Short mmCIF file of N, CA and C in Angstrom, two decimals:
data_model
loop_
_atom_site.label_atom_id
_atom_site.label_comp_id
_atom_site.label_asym_id
_atom_site.label_seq_id
_atom_site.Cartn_x
_atom_site.Cartn_y
_atom_site.Cartn_z
N MET A 1 -28.99 -54.75 -1.09
CA MET A 1 -28.37 -54.33 0.13
C MET A 1 -26.88 -54.05 -0.08
N ARG A 2 -26.27 -54.91 -0.84
CA ARG A 2 -24.85 -54.77 -1.10
C ARG A 2 -24.54 -53.49 -1.89
N THR A 3 -25.35 -53.16 -2.83
CA THR A 3 -25.10 -51.97 -3.64
C THR A 3 -25.26 -50.69 -2.84
N SER A 4 -26.21 -50.65 -1.92
CA SER A 4 -26.38 -49.44 -1.10
C SER A 4 -25.20 -49.27 -0.15
N ARG A 5 -24.66 -50.35 0.38
CA ARG A 5 -23.47 -50.26 1.23
C ARG A 5 -22.26 -49.84 0.40
N GLN A 6 -22.17 -50.33 -0.80
CA GLN A 6 -21.06 -49.95 -1.67
C GLN A 6 -21.15 -48.46 -2.02
N LYS A 7 -22.36 -47.99 -2.28
CA LYS A 7 -22.55 -46.57 -2.58
C LYS A 7 -22.18 -45.72 -1.37
N LEU A 8 -22.62 -46.16 -0.19
CA LEU A 8 -22.31 -45.43 1.04
C LEU A 8 -20.79 -45.40 1.27
N ALA A 9 -20.14 -46.53 1.05
CA ALA A 9 -18.69 -46.61 1.22
C ALA A 9 -17.98 -45.69 0.23
N ARG A 10 -18.46 -45.63 -0.99
CA ARG A 10 -17.85 -44.75 -2.00
C ARG A 10 -18.02 -43.28 -1.62
N VAL A 11 -19.22 -42.94 -1.14
CA VAL A 11 -19.48 -41.56 -0.74
C VAL A 11 -18.59 -41.17 0.44
N LEU A 12 -18.49 -42.06 1.43
CA LEU A 12 -17.64 -41.78 2.58
C LEU A 12 -16.17 -41.65 2.18
N LEU A 13 -15.73 -42.53 1.30
CA LEU A 13 -14.35 -42.46 0.81
C LEU A 13 -14.10 -41.15 0.06
N LEU A 14 -15.07 -40.74 -0.74
CA LEU A 14 -14.95 -39.47 -1.46
C LEU A 14 -14.89 -38.29 -0.49
N LEU A 15 -15.75 -38.31 0.54
CA LEU A 15 -15.73 -37.24 1.53
C LEU A 15 -14.40 -37.19 2.28
N ILE A 16 -13.88 -38.36 2.62
CA ILE A 16 -12.60 -38.42 3.32
C ILE A 16 -11.48 -37.88 2.43
N ALA A 17 -11.56 -38.16 1.15
CA ALA A 17 -10.52 -37.70 0.22
C ALA A 17 -10.63 -36.20 -0.05
N VAL A 18 -11.83 -35.67 -0.12
CA VAL A 18 -12.05 -34.27 -0.50
C VAL A 18 -11.96 -33.32 0.70
N SER A 19 -12.31 -33.77 1.89
CA SER A 19 -12.37 -32.86 3.04
C SER A 19 -11.04 -32.17 3.35
N PRO A 20 -9.87 -32.81 3.26
CA PRO A 20 -8.63 -32.04 3.50
C PRO A 20 -8.42 -30.92 2.48
N MET A 21 -8.81 -31.15 1.25
CA MET A 21 -8.66 -30.10 0.23
C MET A 21 -9.58 -28.93 0.53
N VAL A 22 -10.81 -29.22 0.92
CA VAL A 22 -11.77 -28.16 1.25
C VAL A 22 -11.29 -27.39 2.48
N CYS A 23 -10.83 -28.12 3.50
CA CYS A 23 -10.31 -27.45 4.70
C CYS A 23 -9.11 -26.57 4.36
N GLY A 24 -8.22 -27.07 3.53
CA GLY A 24 -7.05 -26.29 3.12
C GLY A 24 -7.45 -25.04 2.37
N LEU A 25 -8.43 -25.15 1.50
CA LEU A 25 -8.91 -24.00 0.74
C LEU A 25 -9.52 -22.95 1.66
N VAL A 26 -10.36 -23.39 2.60
CA VAL A 26 -11.00 -22.47 3.54
C VAL A 26 -9.95 -21.80 4.42
N MET A 27 -9.00 -22.58 4.92
CA MET A 27 -7.96 -22.00 5.77
C MET A 27 -7.06 -21.04 4.99
N SER A 28 -6.76 -21.35 3.75
CA SER A 28 -5.95 -20.46 2.92
C SER A 28 -6.66 -19.15 2.67
N ALA A 29 -7.96 -19.22 2.37
CA ALA A 29 -8.73 -18.00 2.13
C ALA A 29 -8.79 -17.14 3.40
N ALA A 30 -8.99 -17.77 4.55
CA ALA A 30 -9.05 -17.02 5.80
C ALA A 30 -7.69 -16.40 6.12
N PHE A 31 -6.61 -17.12 5.91
CA PHE A 31 -5.26 -16.60 6.17
C PHE A 31 -4.94 -15.44 5.23
N TYR A 32 -5.27 -15.59 3.96
CA TYR A 32 -5.03 -14.51 2.99
C TYR A 32 -5.79 -13.25 3.39
N ASP A 33 -7.03 -13.42 3.81
CA ASP A 33 -7.83 -12.28 4.24
C ASP A 33 -7.19 -11.62 5.46
N LEU A 34 -6.68 -12.43 6.36
CA LEU A 34 -6.05 -11.90 7.57
C LEU A 34 -4.79 -11.10 7.26
N ILE A 35 -3.92 -11.61 6.41
CA ILE A 35 -2.65 -10.93 6.15
C ILE A 35 -2.76 -9.79 5.15
N SER A 36 -3.85 -9.73 4.40
CA SER A 36 -3.97 -8.68 3.38
C SER A 36 -4.77 -7.47 3.85
N ARG A 37 -5.34 -7.52 5.02
CA ARG A 37 -6.10 -6.38 5.53
C ARG A 37 -5.16 -5.30 6.04
N LEU A 38 -5.48 -4.07 5.74
CA LEU A 38 -4.70 -2.94 6.22
C LEU A 38 -5.57 -2.08 7.12
N PRO A 39 -5.04 -1.68 8.27
CA PRO A 39 -5.83 -0.78 9.10
C PRO A 39 -5.88 0.60 8.46
N PRO A 40 -6.98 1.33 8.66
CA PRO A 40 -7.04 2.69 8.09
C PRO A 40 -6.06 3.61 8.80
N GLY A 41 -5.57 4.58 8.08
CA GLY A 41 -4.65 5.54 8.66
C GLY A 41 -3.26 4.96 8.84
N CYS A 42 -2.46 5.64 9.61
CA CYS A 42 -1.08 5.21 9.85
C CYS A 42 -1.01 4.42 11.15
N ALA A 43 -0.35 3.31 11.10
CA ALA A 43 -0.24 2.46 12.28
C ALA A 43 0.52 3.15 13.41
N ASP A 44 1.50 3.97 13.05
CA ASP A 44 2.29 4.65 14.09
C ASP A 44 1.72 6.01 14.48
N GLY A 45 0.58 6.39 13.91
CA GLY A 45 -0.06 7.65 14.25
C GLY A 45 0.56 8.88 13.62
N SER A 46 1.39 8.70 12.61
CA SER A 46 2.04 9.83 11.94
C SER A 46 1.02 10.74 11.29
N THR A 47 1.26 12.04 11.40
CA THR A 47 0.37 13.02 10.78
C THR A 47 1.16 14.04 9.97
N PHE A 48 2.37 13.68 9.57
CA PHE A 48 3.19 14.60 8.78
C PHE A 48 2.59 14.80 7.40
N THR A 49 2.96 15.92 6.77
CA THR A 49 2.59 16.19 5.38
C THR A 49 3.88 16.49 4.61
N PRO A 50 3.83 16.51 3.28
CA PRO A 50 5.04 16.86 2.52
C PRO A 50 5.56 18.27 2.85
N ALA A 51 4.68 19.15 3.31
CA ALA A 51 5.09 20.52 3.62
C ALA A 51 5.61 20.69 5.04
N ASP A 52 5.47 19.66 5.88
CA ASP A 52 5.89 19.78 7.27
C ASP A 52 6.13 18.41 7.88
N PHE A 53 7.37 17.96 7.86
CA PHE A 53 7.74 16.74 8.57
C PHE A 53 9.05 17.01 9.30
N THR A 54 9.16 16.51 10.52
CA THR A 54 10.29 16.87 11.37
C THR A 54 10.93 15.63 11.99
N SER A 55 12.15 15.85 12.46
CA SER A 55 12.89 14.85 13.21
C SER A 55 13.69 15.58 14.27
N PRO A 56 13.74 15.06 15.49
CA PRO A 56 14.51 15.77 16.52
C PRO A 56 16.02 15.76 16.25
N GLN A 57 16.49 14.83 15.43
CA GLN A 57 17.93 14.70 15.20
C GLN A 57 18.47 15.64 14.12
N VAL A 58 17.65 16.04 13.16
CA VAL A 58 18.17 16.80 12.02
C VAL A 58 17.11 17.77 11.51
N ASP A 59 17.56 18.88 10.93
CA ASP A 59 16.66 19.87 10.34
C ASP A 59 16.25 19.38 8.94
N LEU A 60 14.99 19.09 8.76
CA LEU A 60 14.49 18.55 7.49
C LEU A 60 13.81 19.60 6.63
N ARG A 61 13.83 20.86 7.02
CA ARG A 61 13.16 21.89 6.23
C ARG A 61 13.62 21.98 4.78
N PRO A 62 14.90 21.72 4.47
CA PRO A 62 15.30 21.76 3.05
C PRO A 62 14.59 20.71 2.19
N TYR A 63 14.05 19.70 2.83
CA TYR A 63 13.39 18.62 2.09
C TYR A 63 11.87 18.79 2.02
N TRP A 64 11.35 19.83 2.63
CA TRP A 64 9.90 20.04 2.59
C TRP A 64 9.45 20.31 1.17
N MET A 65 8.26 19.87 0.86
CA MET A 65 7.67 20.04 -0.48
C MET A 65 6.33 20.75 -0.31
N PRO A 66 6.32 22.09 -0.33
CA PRO A 66 5.10 22.83 -0.01
C PRO A 66 3.99 22.71 -1.05
N ASP A 67 4.34 22.45 -2.29
CA ASP A 67 3.31 22.38 -3.35
C ASP A 67 2.89 20.93 -3.54
N TYR A 68 1.87 20.53 -2.80
CA TYR A 68 1.37 19.16 -2.92
C TYR A 68 -0.15 19.17 -2.86
N GLN A 69 -0.72 18.09 -3.31
CA GLN A 69 -2.18 17.90 -3.24
C GLN A 69 -2.44 16.54 -2.61
N GLU A 70 -3.50 16.46 -1.82
CA GLU A 70 -3.95 15.15 -1.35
C GLU A 70 -4.90 14.60 -2.40
N VAL A 71 -4.63 13.41 -2.88
CA VAL A 71 -5.44 12.81 -3.93
C VAL A 71 -5.87 11.40 -3.51
N ARG A 72 -6.85 10.89 -4.22
CA ARG A 72 -7.32 9.51 -4.05
C ARG A 72 -7.17 8.81 -5.38
N VAL A 73 -6.47 7.69 -5.38
CA VAL A 73 -6.24 6.91 -6.59
C VAL A 73 -7.18 5.71 -6.56
N PRO A 74 -7.99 5.52 -7.61
CA PRO A 74 -8.92 4.38 -7.60
C PRO A 74 -8.16 3.05 -7.57
N SER A 75 -8.66 2.15 -6.77
CA SER A 75 -8.08 0.82 -6.69
C SER A 75 -8.72 -0.10 -7.71
N ARG A 76 -8.06 -1.21 -8.00
CA ARG A 76 -8.67 -2.19 -8.89
C ARG A 76 -9.89 -2.82 -8.25
N ASP A 77 -9.93 -2.80 -6.92
CA ASP A 77 -11.06 -3.38 -6.18
C ASP A 77 -11.97 -2.25 -5.71
N ALA A 78 -12.94 -1.89 -6.56
CA ALA A 78 -13.88 -0.84 -6.19
C ALA A 78 -14.64 -1.31 -4.96
N PRO A 79 -15.03 -0.46 -4.09
CA PRO A 79 -14.96 1.00 -4.07
C PRO A 79 -13.74 1.53 -3.33
N LEU A 80 -12.69 0.73 -3.17
CA LEU A 80 -11.50 1.18 -2.46
C LEU A 80 -10.76 2.26 -3.23
N GLN A 81 -10.19 3.18 -2.48
CA GLN A 81 -9.34 4.22 -3.06
C GLN A 81 -8.07 4.32 -2.23
N ILE A 82 -6.96 4.61 -2.88
CA ILE A 82 -5.68 4.71 -2.21
C ILE A 82 -5.38 6.19 -1.97
N ALA A 83 -5.17 6.55 -0.71
CA ALA A 83 -4.84 7.94 -0.36
C ALA A 83 -3.38 8.19 -0.72
N ALA A 84 -3.12 9.35 -1.32
CA ALA A 84 -1.75 9.66 -1.75
C ALA A 84 -1.51 11.16 -1.72
N PHE A 85 -0.23 11.52 -1.74
CA PHE A 85 0.18 12.91 -1.94
C PHE A 85 0.71 13.03 -3.36
N TRP A 86 0.25 14.03 -4.09
CA TRP A 86 0.72 14.31 -5.45
C TRP A 86 1.59 15.55 -5.36
N ILE A 87 2.86 15.41 -5.70
CA ILE A 87 3.81 16.51 -5.60
C ILE A 87 4.29 16.87 -7.00
N THR A 88 3.90 18.04 -7.46
CA THR A 88 4.24 18.48 -8.81
C THR A 88 5.67 18.99 -8.85
N ALA A 89 6.33 18.76 -9.97
CA ALA A 89 7.70 19.24 -10.15
C ALA A 89 7.72 20.76 -10.14
N ASP A 90 8.76 21.32 -9.54
CA ASP A 90 8.88 22.78 -9.46
C ASP A 90 9.18 23.40 -10.82
N GLU A 91 10.14 22.81 -11.51
CA GLU A 91 10.57 23.35 -12.80
C GLU A 91 10.53 22.25 -13.85
N ASN A 92 10.26 22.64 -15.06
CA ASN A 92 10.29 21.71 -16.20
C ASN A 92 9.47 20.45 -15.95
N PRO A 93 8.17 20.59 -15.69
CA PRO A 93 7.36 19.42 -15.37
C PRO A 93 7.24 18.41 -16.51
N SER A 94 7.62 18.79 -17.73
CA SER A 94 7.53 17.81 -18.82
C SER A 94 8.58 16.72 -18.67
N ASP A 95 9.74 17.03 -18.06
CA ASP A 95 10.77 16.02 -17.83
C ASP A 95 10.51 15.19 -16.58
N ASN A 96 10.10 15.84 -15.52
CA ASN A 96 9.83 15.18 -14.24
C ASN A 96 8.48 15.68 -13.74
N PRO A 97 7.38 15.11 -14.23
CA PRO A 97 6.08 15.71 -13.95
C PRO A 97 5.68 15.73 -12.48
N ALA A 98 5.89 14.63 -11.75
CA ALA A 98 5.40 14.61 -10.38
C ALA A 98 5.95 13.42 -9.62
N ALA A 99 5.79 13.48 -8.32
CA ALA A 99 6.08 12.33 -7.45
C ALA A 99 4.79 11.99 -6.73
N ILE A 100 4.57 10.73 -6.50
CA ILE A 100 3.38 10.28 -5.78
C ILE A 100 3.84 9.50 -4.56
N ILE A 101 3.33 9.86 -3.38
CA ILE A 101 3.62 9.13 -2.16
C ILE A 101 2.31 8.52 -1.70
N ALA A 102 2.25 7.21 -1.61
CA ALA A 102 1.02 6.52 -1.24
C ALA A 102 1.27 5.56 -0.09
N HIS A 103 0.17 5.15 0.53
CA HIS A 103 0.25 4.13 1.57
C HIS A 103 0.70 2.81 0.95
N GLY A 104 1.40 2.03 1.71
CA GLY A 104 1.78 0.68 1.30
C GLY A 104 1.42 -0.30 2.40
N TYR A 105 1.78 -1.54 2.23
CA TYR A 105 1.41 -2.55 3.22
C TYR A 105 2.00 -2.23 4.59
N SER A 106 3.25 -1.86 4.63
CA SER A 106 3.87 -1.56 5.92
C SER A 106 4.38 -0.12 5.99
N ALA A 107 3.89 0.71 5.11
CA ALA A 107 4.34 2.10 5.08
C ALA A 107 3.13 3.04 5.05
N CYS A 108 3.37 4.24 5.52
CA CYS A 108 2.30 5.24 5.57
C CYS A 108 2.79 6.48 4.84
N ARG A 109 1.92 7.09 4.09
CA ARG A 109 2.31 8.29 3.34
C ARG A 109 2.63 9.45 4.26
N CYS A 110 2.15 9.42 5.49
CA CYS A 110 2.38 10.51 6.44
C CYS A 110 3.59 10.26 7.34
N SER A 111 4.31 9.18 7.12
CA SER A 111 5.44 8.86 8.00
C SER A 111 6.73 9.48 7.48
N LEU A 112 7.64 9.67 8.40
CA LEU A 112 8.95 10.22 8.05
C LEU A 112 9.68 9.30 7.08
N ALA A 113 9.51 8.00 7.23
CA ALA A 113 10.19 7.03 6.36
C ALA A 113 9.73 7.14 4.91
N SER A 114 8.54 7.65 4.66
CA SER A 114 8.05 7.85 3.29
C SER A 114 8.37 9.25 2.78
N LEU A 115 8.21 10.24 3.64
CA LEU A 115 8.35 11.63 3.20
C LEU A 115 9.80 12.08 3.02
N MET A 116 10.70 11.63 3.89
CA MET A 116 12.08 12.09 3.79
C MET A 116 12.76 11.66 2.48
N PRO A 117 12.66 10.38 2.05
CA PRO A 117 13.26 10.03 0.75
C PRO A 117 12.64 10.79 -0.41
N ALA A 118 11.33 11.03 -0.34
CA ALA A 118 10.67 11.79 -1.41
C ALA A 118 11.19 13.23 -1.42
N GLY A 119 11.36 13.82 -0.24
CA GLY A 119 11.89 15.18 -0.16
C GLY A 119 13.32 15.27 -0.65
N MET A 120 14.12 14.26 -0.32
CA MET A 120 15.51 14.25 -0.81
C MET A 120 15.55 14.11 -2.32
N THR A 121 14.72 13.24 -2.85
CA THR A 121 14.65 13.07 -4.31
C THR A 121 14.20 14.36 -4.97
N SER A 122 13.21 15.02 -4.36
CA SER A 122 12.71 16.28 -4.90
C SER A 122 13.81 17.34 -4.89
N GLN A 123 14.59 17.39 -3.83
CA GLN A 123 15.67 18.38 -3.76
C GLN A 123 16.75 18.09 -4.80
N ILE A 124 17.11 16.84 -4.96
CA ILE A 124 18.10 16.47 -5.98
C ILE A 124 17.59 16.85 -7.36
N ARG A 125 16.31 16.59 -7.60
CA ARG A 125 15.71 16.92 -8.89
C ARG A 125 15.74 18.42 -9.13
N ARG A 126 15.45 19.21 -8.09
CA ARG A 126 15.46 20.67 -8.24
C ARG A 126 16.87 21.18 -8.54
N ARG A 127 17.87 20.59 -7.93
CA ARG A 127 19.26 21.02 -8.16
C ARG A 127 19.75 20.64 -9.55
N SER A 128 19.27 19.50 -10.05
CA SER A 128 19.81 19.01 -11.33
C SER A 128 19.16 19.65 -12.54
N ILE A 129 18.02 20.32 -12.37
CA ILE A 129 17.35 20.96 -13.50
C ILE A 129 17.94 22.35 -13.68
N LYS A 130 18.55 22.56 -14.80
CA LYS A 130 19.17 23.86 -15.09
C LYS A 130 18.34 24.59 -16.15
N PRO A 131 18.03 25.86 -15.92
CA PRO A 131 17.28 26.60 -16.93
C PRO A 131 18.08 26.73 -18.22
N VAL A 132 17.39 26.69 -19.33
CA VAL A 132 18.04 26.77 -20.65
C VAL A 132 18.11 28.20 -21.09
#
């Protein structure tokens, strides 16, 4: 009788010791899943493209990049794919082959915040390349 009570006490003690770790693990996994999920598309509803993005405050046409392709980049976690814009260099592609604009955790490839810096970089790159 004594040994069965001792076994029961040991099992209960083990459960009491292990249950906070198990609860912490389950809660951590649930929290990670919650914060790592991304909604499809752009959260702000942006539908701009590299060839056409606008702002009411300033003329952004000099930064437009008309030669682009919509591509899908395979993710490490199949079958996910990352939507992106592939923008080929205008001149001398061996030095500056391309720019890629992709979705991020809090950024969208179709948003002005992503496209305008890429367009500015593209314009600077076009100005700095001099024909030989």
